[in-house]
Short mmCIF file of C-alpha atoms in Angstrom, two decimals:
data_model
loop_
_atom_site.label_atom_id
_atom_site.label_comp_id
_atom_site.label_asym_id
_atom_site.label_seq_id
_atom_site.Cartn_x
_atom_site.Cartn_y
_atom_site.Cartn_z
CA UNK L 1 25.43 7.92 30.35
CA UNK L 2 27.09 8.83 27.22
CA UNK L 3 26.86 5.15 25.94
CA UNK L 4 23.44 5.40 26.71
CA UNK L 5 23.43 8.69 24.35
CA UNK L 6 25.14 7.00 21.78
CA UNK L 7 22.87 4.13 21.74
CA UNK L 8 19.74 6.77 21.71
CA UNK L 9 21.50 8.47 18.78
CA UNK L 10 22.74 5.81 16.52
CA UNK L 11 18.65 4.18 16.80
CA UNK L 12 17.00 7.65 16.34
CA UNK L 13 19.18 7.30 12.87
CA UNK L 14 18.43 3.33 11.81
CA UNK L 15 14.74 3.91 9.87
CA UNK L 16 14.54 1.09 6.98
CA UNK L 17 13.66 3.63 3.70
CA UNK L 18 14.68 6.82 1.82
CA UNK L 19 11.53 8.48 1.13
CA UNK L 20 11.72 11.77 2.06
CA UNK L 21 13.87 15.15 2.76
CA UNK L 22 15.52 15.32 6.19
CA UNK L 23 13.97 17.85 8.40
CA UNK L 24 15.12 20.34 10.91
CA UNK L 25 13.16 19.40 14.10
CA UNK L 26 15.04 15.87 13.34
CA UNK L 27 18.25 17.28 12.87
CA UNK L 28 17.72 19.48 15.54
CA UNK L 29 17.04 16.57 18.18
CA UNK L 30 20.14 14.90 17.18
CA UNK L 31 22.11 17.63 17.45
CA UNK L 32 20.63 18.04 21.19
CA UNK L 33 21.94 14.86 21.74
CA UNK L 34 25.22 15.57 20.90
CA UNK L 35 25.03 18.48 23.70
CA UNK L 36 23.98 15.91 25.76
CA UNK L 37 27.08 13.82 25.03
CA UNK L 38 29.26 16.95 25.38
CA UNK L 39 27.80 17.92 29.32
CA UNK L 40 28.21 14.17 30.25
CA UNK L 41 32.40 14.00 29.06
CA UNK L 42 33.05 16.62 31.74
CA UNK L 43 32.10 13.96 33.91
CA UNK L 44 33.80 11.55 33.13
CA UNK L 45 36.54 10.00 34.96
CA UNK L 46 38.72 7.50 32.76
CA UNK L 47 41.31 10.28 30.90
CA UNK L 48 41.38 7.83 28.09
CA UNK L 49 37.59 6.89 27.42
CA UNK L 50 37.26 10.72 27.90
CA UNK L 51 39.63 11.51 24.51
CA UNK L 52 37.72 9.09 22.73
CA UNK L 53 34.49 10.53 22.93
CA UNK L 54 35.95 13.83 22.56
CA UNK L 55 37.46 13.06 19.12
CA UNK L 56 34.09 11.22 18.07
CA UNK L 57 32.55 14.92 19.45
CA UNK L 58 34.21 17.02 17.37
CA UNK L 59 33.91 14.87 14.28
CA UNK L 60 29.62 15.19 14.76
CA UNK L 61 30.24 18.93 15.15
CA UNK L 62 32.29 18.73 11.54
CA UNK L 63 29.32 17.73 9.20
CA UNK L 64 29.94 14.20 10.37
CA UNK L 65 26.00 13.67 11.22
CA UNK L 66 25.19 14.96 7.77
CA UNK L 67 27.82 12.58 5.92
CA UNK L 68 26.37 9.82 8.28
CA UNK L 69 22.50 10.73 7.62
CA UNK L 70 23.32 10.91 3.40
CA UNK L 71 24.55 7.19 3.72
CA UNK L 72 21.53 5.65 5.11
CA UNK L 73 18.65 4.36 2.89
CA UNK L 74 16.52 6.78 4.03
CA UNK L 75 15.91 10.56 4.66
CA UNK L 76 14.75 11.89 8.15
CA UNK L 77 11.11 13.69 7.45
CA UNK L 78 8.78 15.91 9.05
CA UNK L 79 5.87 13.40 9.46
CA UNK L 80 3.21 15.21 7.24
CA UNK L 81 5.75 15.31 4.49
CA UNK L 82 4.42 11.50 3.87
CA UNK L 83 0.88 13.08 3.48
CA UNK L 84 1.70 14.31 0.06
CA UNK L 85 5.37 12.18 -0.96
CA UNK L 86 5.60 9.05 -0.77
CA UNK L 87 7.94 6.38 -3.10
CA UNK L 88 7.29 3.13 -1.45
CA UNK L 89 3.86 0.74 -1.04
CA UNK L 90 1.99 1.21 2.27
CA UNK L 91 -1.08 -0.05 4.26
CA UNK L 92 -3.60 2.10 2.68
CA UNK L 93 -2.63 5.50 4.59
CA UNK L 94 -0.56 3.73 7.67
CA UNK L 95 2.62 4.58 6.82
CA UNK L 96 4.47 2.48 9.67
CA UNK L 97 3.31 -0.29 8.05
CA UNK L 98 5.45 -0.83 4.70
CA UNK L 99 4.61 -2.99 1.29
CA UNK L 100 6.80 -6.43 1.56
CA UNK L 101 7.70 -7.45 -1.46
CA UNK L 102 6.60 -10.88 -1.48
CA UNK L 103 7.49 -11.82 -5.30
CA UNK L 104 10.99 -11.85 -4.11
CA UNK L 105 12.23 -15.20 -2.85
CA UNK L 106 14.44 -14.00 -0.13
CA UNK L 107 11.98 -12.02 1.60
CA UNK L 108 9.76 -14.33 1.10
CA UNK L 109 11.34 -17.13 2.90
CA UNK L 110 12.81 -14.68 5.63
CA UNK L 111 9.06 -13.83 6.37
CA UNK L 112 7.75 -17.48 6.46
CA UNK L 113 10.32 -18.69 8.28
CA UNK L 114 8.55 -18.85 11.75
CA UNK L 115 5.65 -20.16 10.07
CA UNK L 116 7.46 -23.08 8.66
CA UNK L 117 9.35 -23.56 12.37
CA UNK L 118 5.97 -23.62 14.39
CA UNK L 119 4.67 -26.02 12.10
CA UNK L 120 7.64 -28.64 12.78
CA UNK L 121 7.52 -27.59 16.61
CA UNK L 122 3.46 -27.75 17.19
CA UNK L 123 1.91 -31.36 17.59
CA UNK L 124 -1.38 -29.69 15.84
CA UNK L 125 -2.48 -32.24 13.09
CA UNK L 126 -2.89 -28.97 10.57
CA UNK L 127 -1.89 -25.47 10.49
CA UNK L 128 -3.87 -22.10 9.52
CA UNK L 129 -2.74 -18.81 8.49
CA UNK L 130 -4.45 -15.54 8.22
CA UNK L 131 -3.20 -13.56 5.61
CA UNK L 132 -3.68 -9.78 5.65
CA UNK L 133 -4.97 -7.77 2.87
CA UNK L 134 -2.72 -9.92 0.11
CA UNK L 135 -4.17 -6.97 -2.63
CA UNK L 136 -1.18 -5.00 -1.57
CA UNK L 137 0.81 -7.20 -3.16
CA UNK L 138 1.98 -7.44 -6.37
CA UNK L 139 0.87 -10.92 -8.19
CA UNK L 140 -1.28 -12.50 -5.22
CA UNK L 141 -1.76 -15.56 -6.92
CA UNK L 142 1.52 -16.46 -7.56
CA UNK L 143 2.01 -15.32 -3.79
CA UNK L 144 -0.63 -18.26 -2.81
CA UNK L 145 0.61 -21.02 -5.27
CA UNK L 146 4.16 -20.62 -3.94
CA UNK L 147 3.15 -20.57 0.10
CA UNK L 148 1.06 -24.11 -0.59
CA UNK L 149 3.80 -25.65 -2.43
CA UNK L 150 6.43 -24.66 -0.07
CA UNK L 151 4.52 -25.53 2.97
CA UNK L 152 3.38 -28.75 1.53
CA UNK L 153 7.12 -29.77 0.74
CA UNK L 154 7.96 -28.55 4.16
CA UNK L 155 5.35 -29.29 6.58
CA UNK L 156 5.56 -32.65 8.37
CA UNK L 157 1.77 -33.57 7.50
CA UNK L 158 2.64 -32.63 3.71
CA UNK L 159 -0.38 -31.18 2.99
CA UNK L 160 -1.18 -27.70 2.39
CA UNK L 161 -2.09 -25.07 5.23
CA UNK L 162 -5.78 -24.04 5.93
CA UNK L 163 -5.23 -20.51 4.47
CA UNK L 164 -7.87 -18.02 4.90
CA UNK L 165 -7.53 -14.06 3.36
CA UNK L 166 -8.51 -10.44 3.91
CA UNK L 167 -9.96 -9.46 1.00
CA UNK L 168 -12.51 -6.55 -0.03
CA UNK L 169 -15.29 -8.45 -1.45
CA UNK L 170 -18.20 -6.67 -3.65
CA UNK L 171 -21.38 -7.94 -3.73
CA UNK L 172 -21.68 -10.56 -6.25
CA UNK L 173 -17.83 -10.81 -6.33
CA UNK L 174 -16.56 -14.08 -5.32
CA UNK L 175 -12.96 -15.38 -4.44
CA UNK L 176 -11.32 -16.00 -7.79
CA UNK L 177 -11.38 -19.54 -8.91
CA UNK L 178 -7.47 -19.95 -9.11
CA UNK L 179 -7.09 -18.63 -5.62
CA UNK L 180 -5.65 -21.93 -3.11
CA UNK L 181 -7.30 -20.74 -0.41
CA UNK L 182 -10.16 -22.08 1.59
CA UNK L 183 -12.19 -18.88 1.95
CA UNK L 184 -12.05 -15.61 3.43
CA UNK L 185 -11.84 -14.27 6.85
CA UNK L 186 -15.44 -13.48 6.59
CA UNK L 187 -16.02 -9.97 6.15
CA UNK L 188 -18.77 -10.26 3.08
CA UNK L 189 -20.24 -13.17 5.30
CA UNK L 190 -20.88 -10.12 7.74
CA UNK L 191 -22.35 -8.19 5.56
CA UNK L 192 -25.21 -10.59 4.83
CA UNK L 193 -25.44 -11.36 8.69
CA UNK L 194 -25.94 -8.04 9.42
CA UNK L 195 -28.75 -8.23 6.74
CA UNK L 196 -31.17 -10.09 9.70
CA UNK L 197 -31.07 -6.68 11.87
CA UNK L 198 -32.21 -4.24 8.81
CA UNK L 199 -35.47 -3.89 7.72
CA UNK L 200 -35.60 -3.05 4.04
CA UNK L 201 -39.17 -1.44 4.09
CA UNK L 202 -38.13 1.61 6.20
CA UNK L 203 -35.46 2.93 3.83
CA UNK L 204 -37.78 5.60 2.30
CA UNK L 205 -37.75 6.58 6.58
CA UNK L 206 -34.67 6.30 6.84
CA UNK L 207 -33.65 8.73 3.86
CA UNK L 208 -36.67 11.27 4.99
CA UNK L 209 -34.86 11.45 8.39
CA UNK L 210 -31.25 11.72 6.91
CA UNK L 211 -32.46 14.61 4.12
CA UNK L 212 -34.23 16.26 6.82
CA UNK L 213 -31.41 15.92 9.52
CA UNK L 214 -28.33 16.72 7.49
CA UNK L 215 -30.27 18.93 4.52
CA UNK L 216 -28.92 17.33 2.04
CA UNK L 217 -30.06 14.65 -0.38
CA UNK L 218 -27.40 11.52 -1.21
CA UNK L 219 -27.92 8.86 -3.29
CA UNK L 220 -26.02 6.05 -3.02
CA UNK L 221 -24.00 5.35 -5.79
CA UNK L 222 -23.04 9.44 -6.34
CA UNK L 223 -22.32 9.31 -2.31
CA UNK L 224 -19.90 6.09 -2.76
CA UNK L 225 -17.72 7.98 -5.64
CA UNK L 226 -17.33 11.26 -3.70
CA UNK L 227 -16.39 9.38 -0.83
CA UNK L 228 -13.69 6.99 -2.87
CA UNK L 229 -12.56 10.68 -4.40
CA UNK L 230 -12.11 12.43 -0.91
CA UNK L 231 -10.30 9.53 0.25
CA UNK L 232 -7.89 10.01 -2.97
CA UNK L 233 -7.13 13.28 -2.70
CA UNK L 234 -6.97 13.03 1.03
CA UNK L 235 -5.53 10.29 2.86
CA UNK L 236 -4.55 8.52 0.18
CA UNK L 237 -2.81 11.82 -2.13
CA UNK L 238 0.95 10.46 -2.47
CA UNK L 239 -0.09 7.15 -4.33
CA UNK L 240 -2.27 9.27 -6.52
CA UNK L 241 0.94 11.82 -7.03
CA UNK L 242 2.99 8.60 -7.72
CA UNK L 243 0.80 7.07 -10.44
CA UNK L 244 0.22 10.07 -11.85
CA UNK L 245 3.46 10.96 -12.66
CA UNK L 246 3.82 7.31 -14.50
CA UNK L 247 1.21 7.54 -16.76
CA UNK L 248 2.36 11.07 -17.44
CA UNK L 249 5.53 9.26 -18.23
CA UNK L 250 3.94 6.72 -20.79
CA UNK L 251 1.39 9.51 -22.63
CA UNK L 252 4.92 11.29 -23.73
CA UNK L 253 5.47 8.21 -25.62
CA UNK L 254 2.27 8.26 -27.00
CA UNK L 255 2.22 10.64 -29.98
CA UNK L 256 -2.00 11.20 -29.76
CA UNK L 257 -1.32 11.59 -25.97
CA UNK L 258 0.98 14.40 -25.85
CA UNK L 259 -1.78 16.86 -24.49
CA UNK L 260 -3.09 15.02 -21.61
CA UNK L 261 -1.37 16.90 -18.75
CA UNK L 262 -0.18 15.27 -15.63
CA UNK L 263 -3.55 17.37 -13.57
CA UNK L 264 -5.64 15.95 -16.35
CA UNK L 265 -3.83 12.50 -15.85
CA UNK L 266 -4.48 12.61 -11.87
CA UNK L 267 -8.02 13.41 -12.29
CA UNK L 268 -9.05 10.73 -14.71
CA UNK L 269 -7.18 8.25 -12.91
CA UNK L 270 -9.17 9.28 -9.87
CA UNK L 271 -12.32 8.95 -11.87
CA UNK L 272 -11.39 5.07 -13.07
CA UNK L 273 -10.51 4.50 -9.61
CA UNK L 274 -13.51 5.58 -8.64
CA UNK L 275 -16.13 4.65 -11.06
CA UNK L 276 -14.13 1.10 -11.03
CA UNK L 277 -16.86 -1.96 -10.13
CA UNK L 278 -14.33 -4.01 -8.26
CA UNK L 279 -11.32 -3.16 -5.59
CA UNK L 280 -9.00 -4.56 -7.69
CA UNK L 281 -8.22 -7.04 -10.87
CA UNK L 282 -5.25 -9.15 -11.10
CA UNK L 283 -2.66 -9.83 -13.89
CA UNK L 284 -0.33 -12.20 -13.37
CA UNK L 285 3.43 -12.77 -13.82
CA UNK L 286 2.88 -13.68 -17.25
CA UNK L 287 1.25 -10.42 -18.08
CA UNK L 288 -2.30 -12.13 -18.37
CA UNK L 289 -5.50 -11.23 -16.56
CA UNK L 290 -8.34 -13.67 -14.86
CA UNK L 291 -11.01 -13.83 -16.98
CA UNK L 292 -13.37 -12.81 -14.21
CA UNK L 293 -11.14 -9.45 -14.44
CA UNK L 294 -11.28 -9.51 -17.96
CA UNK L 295 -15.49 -9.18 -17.80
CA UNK L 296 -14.75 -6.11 -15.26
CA UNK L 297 -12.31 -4.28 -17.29
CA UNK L 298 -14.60 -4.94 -20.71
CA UNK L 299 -17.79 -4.10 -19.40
CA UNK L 300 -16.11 -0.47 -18.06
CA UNK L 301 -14.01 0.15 -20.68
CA UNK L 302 -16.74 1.21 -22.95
CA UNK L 303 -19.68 3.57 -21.08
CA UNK L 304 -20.31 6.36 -23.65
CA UNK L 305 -19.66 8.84 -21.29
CA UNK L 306 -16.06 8.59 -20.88
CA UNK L 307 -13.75 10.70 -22.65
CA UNK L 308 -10.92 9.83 -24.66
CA UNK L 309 -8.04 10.60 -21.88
CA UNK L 310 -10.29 8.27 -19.89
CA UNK L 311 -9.80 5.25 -22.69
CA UNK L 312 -5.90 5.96 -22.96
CA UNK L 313 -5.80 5.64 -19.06
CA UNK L 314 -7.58 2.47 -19.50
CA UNK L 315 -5.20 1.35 -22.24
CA UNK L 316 -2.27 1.82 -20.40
CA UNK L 317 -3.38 0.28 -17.38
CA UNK L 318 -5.00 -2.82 -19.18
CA UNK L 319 -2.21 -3.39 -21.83
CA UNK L 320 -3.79 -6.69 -22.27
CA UNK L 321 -6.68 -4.89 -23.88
CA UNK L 322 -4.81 -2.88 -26.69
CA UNK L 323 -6.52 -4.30 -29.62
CA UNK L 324 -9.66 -3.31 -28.73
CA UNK L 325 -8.80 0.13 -27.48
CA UNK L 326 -6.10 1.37 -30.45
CA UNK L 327 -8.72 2.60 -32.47
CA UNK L 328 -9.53 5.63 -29.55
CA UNK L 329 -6.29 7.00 -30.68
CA UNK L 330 -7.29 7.40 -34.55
CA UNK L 331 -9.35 10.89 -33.78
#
């Protein structure tokens, strides 16, 4: 029993991040197991076994779970903490599910490594992967060009694997042309499918009913960007928080930016985010962009409605378009 508590203990106290400030219910259900530990010792027959866990007793009652806790790479939470701090890349607003960091060889190979053993194991002529939303990480393209030449070199057919990805499609938007991928997992496909079962000549109905239902008028575009914005100040607040307080960091270095205040910051980064045509562009390792991304970035860049905190935003976030944005800071 009091192996078993240890055991229960020591795993309660193995998470795999610092990210936030310990809380008391945590420490609190540690410390119950401790109690737990102390009922089953008087139990206990062995004399010897029963000084040992004594000793180990009284060194958790002496601070020894706090010196333990302040070791670990991580920092025991109340779970709604993570609702408004976060320091580390999730699955949207899942936060179980934690940002590899792919660009790094070692963790790239430790996460492929199955991959690469199936593939030596299986008597299938050709492999396919899925891969899951690769725009949460951090140069996808790279990420593609080095899982094609690695399985190519490794694979027994030598060829590269069927690889098909998760990714958030506009309409209009394609797959970009440098991707080595063979398509997507069909998501935008969907989308025209489900084109057969709508008829486009009762949307005037269709918006009578919902105006008269829900008394309220929406139209679509205003409806999209206050549903993006709720979403960022909702679910998806800590990244917000976090990129705010970077770009707050880089308008103190910028001497026409001193005035933009980190609220003003958050706000007109929610607006680009927004307002933005596309889920996401893509710069590479070199620091250069796609020149599909380059068209998005360009053609928003430059509405004559945004403000000049908006075009500083867009400067630092596009770096690659400096030249054409420096002269924003001249008034």
């Amino acid at each position: 029993q009091v192996e078993s508590e240890l055991k229960e203990i020591s795993k309660d106290n193995t998470h795999s991040h610092k990210f936030a400030l310990p809380s008391i219910d945590e420490r609190q259900r540690v410390l119950e197991g401790v109690k737990n530990l102390k009922r089953g010792v008087k139990e206990l027959v062995n004399k010897e076994t029963k000084e040992k866990v004594e000793k180990l007793l009284e060194k958790l009652d002496n601070g020894f779970i706090e010196e333990l806790l302040s070791k670990q790479w991580y920092r025991l939470c109340f779970w709604r903490v993570t609702s408004e701090e976060l320091d580390y890349r999730r699955f949207f607003d899942i936060t179980t599910l934690v940002g590899l960091r792919m660009e790094d060889e070692t963790v790239f190979k430790s996460a492929h490594e199955l991959f690469f053993k199936m593939d030596q194991e299986s008597d299938l002529p050709r492999m396919g992967l899925r891969t899951d939303h690769p725009d949460g990480l951090l140069f996808p393209t790279e990420y593609f060009d080095r899982l094609q030449a690695q399985w190519k070199s490794h694979s027994k057919a030598h060829r590269e694997v069927y690889l098909l990805v998760e990714k958030i499609l506009q309409m209009g938007e394609g797959i970009r042309d440098n991707w080595p991928v063979a398509g997507t997992v069909g998501y935008d496909y969907m989308n025209y499918l489900n084109g057969i079962f709508v008829k486009k000549q009762s949307e005037n109905e269709f918006r009578k009913f919902l105006k008269d239902f829900a008394k309220v008028h929406y139209e679509w575009d205003s409806l999209e960007v206050d549903c993006k914005t709720l979403i960022m100040n909702s679910s998806m607040k800590p990244e917000i928080a976090s990129l705010s307080r970077k770009l707050y960091d880089l308008s103190v270095l910028e001497r026409s930016a001193f005035d933009f205040t980190i609220d003003l910051l958050r706000r007109s980064l929610i607006l680009v985010i927004a307002e933005f045509p596309v889920y996401r562009t893509y710069v590479g390792e070199d620091g250069k962009n796609h020149e599909e991304d380059n068209k998005y970035v360009l053609n928003f860049l430059f509405p004559p409605h945004f403000s000049v905190f908006v075009f500083f935003l867009c400067f630092q976030c596009f770096s690659p378009f400096q030249e054409q944005t420096s002269f924003f800071f001249l008034f």
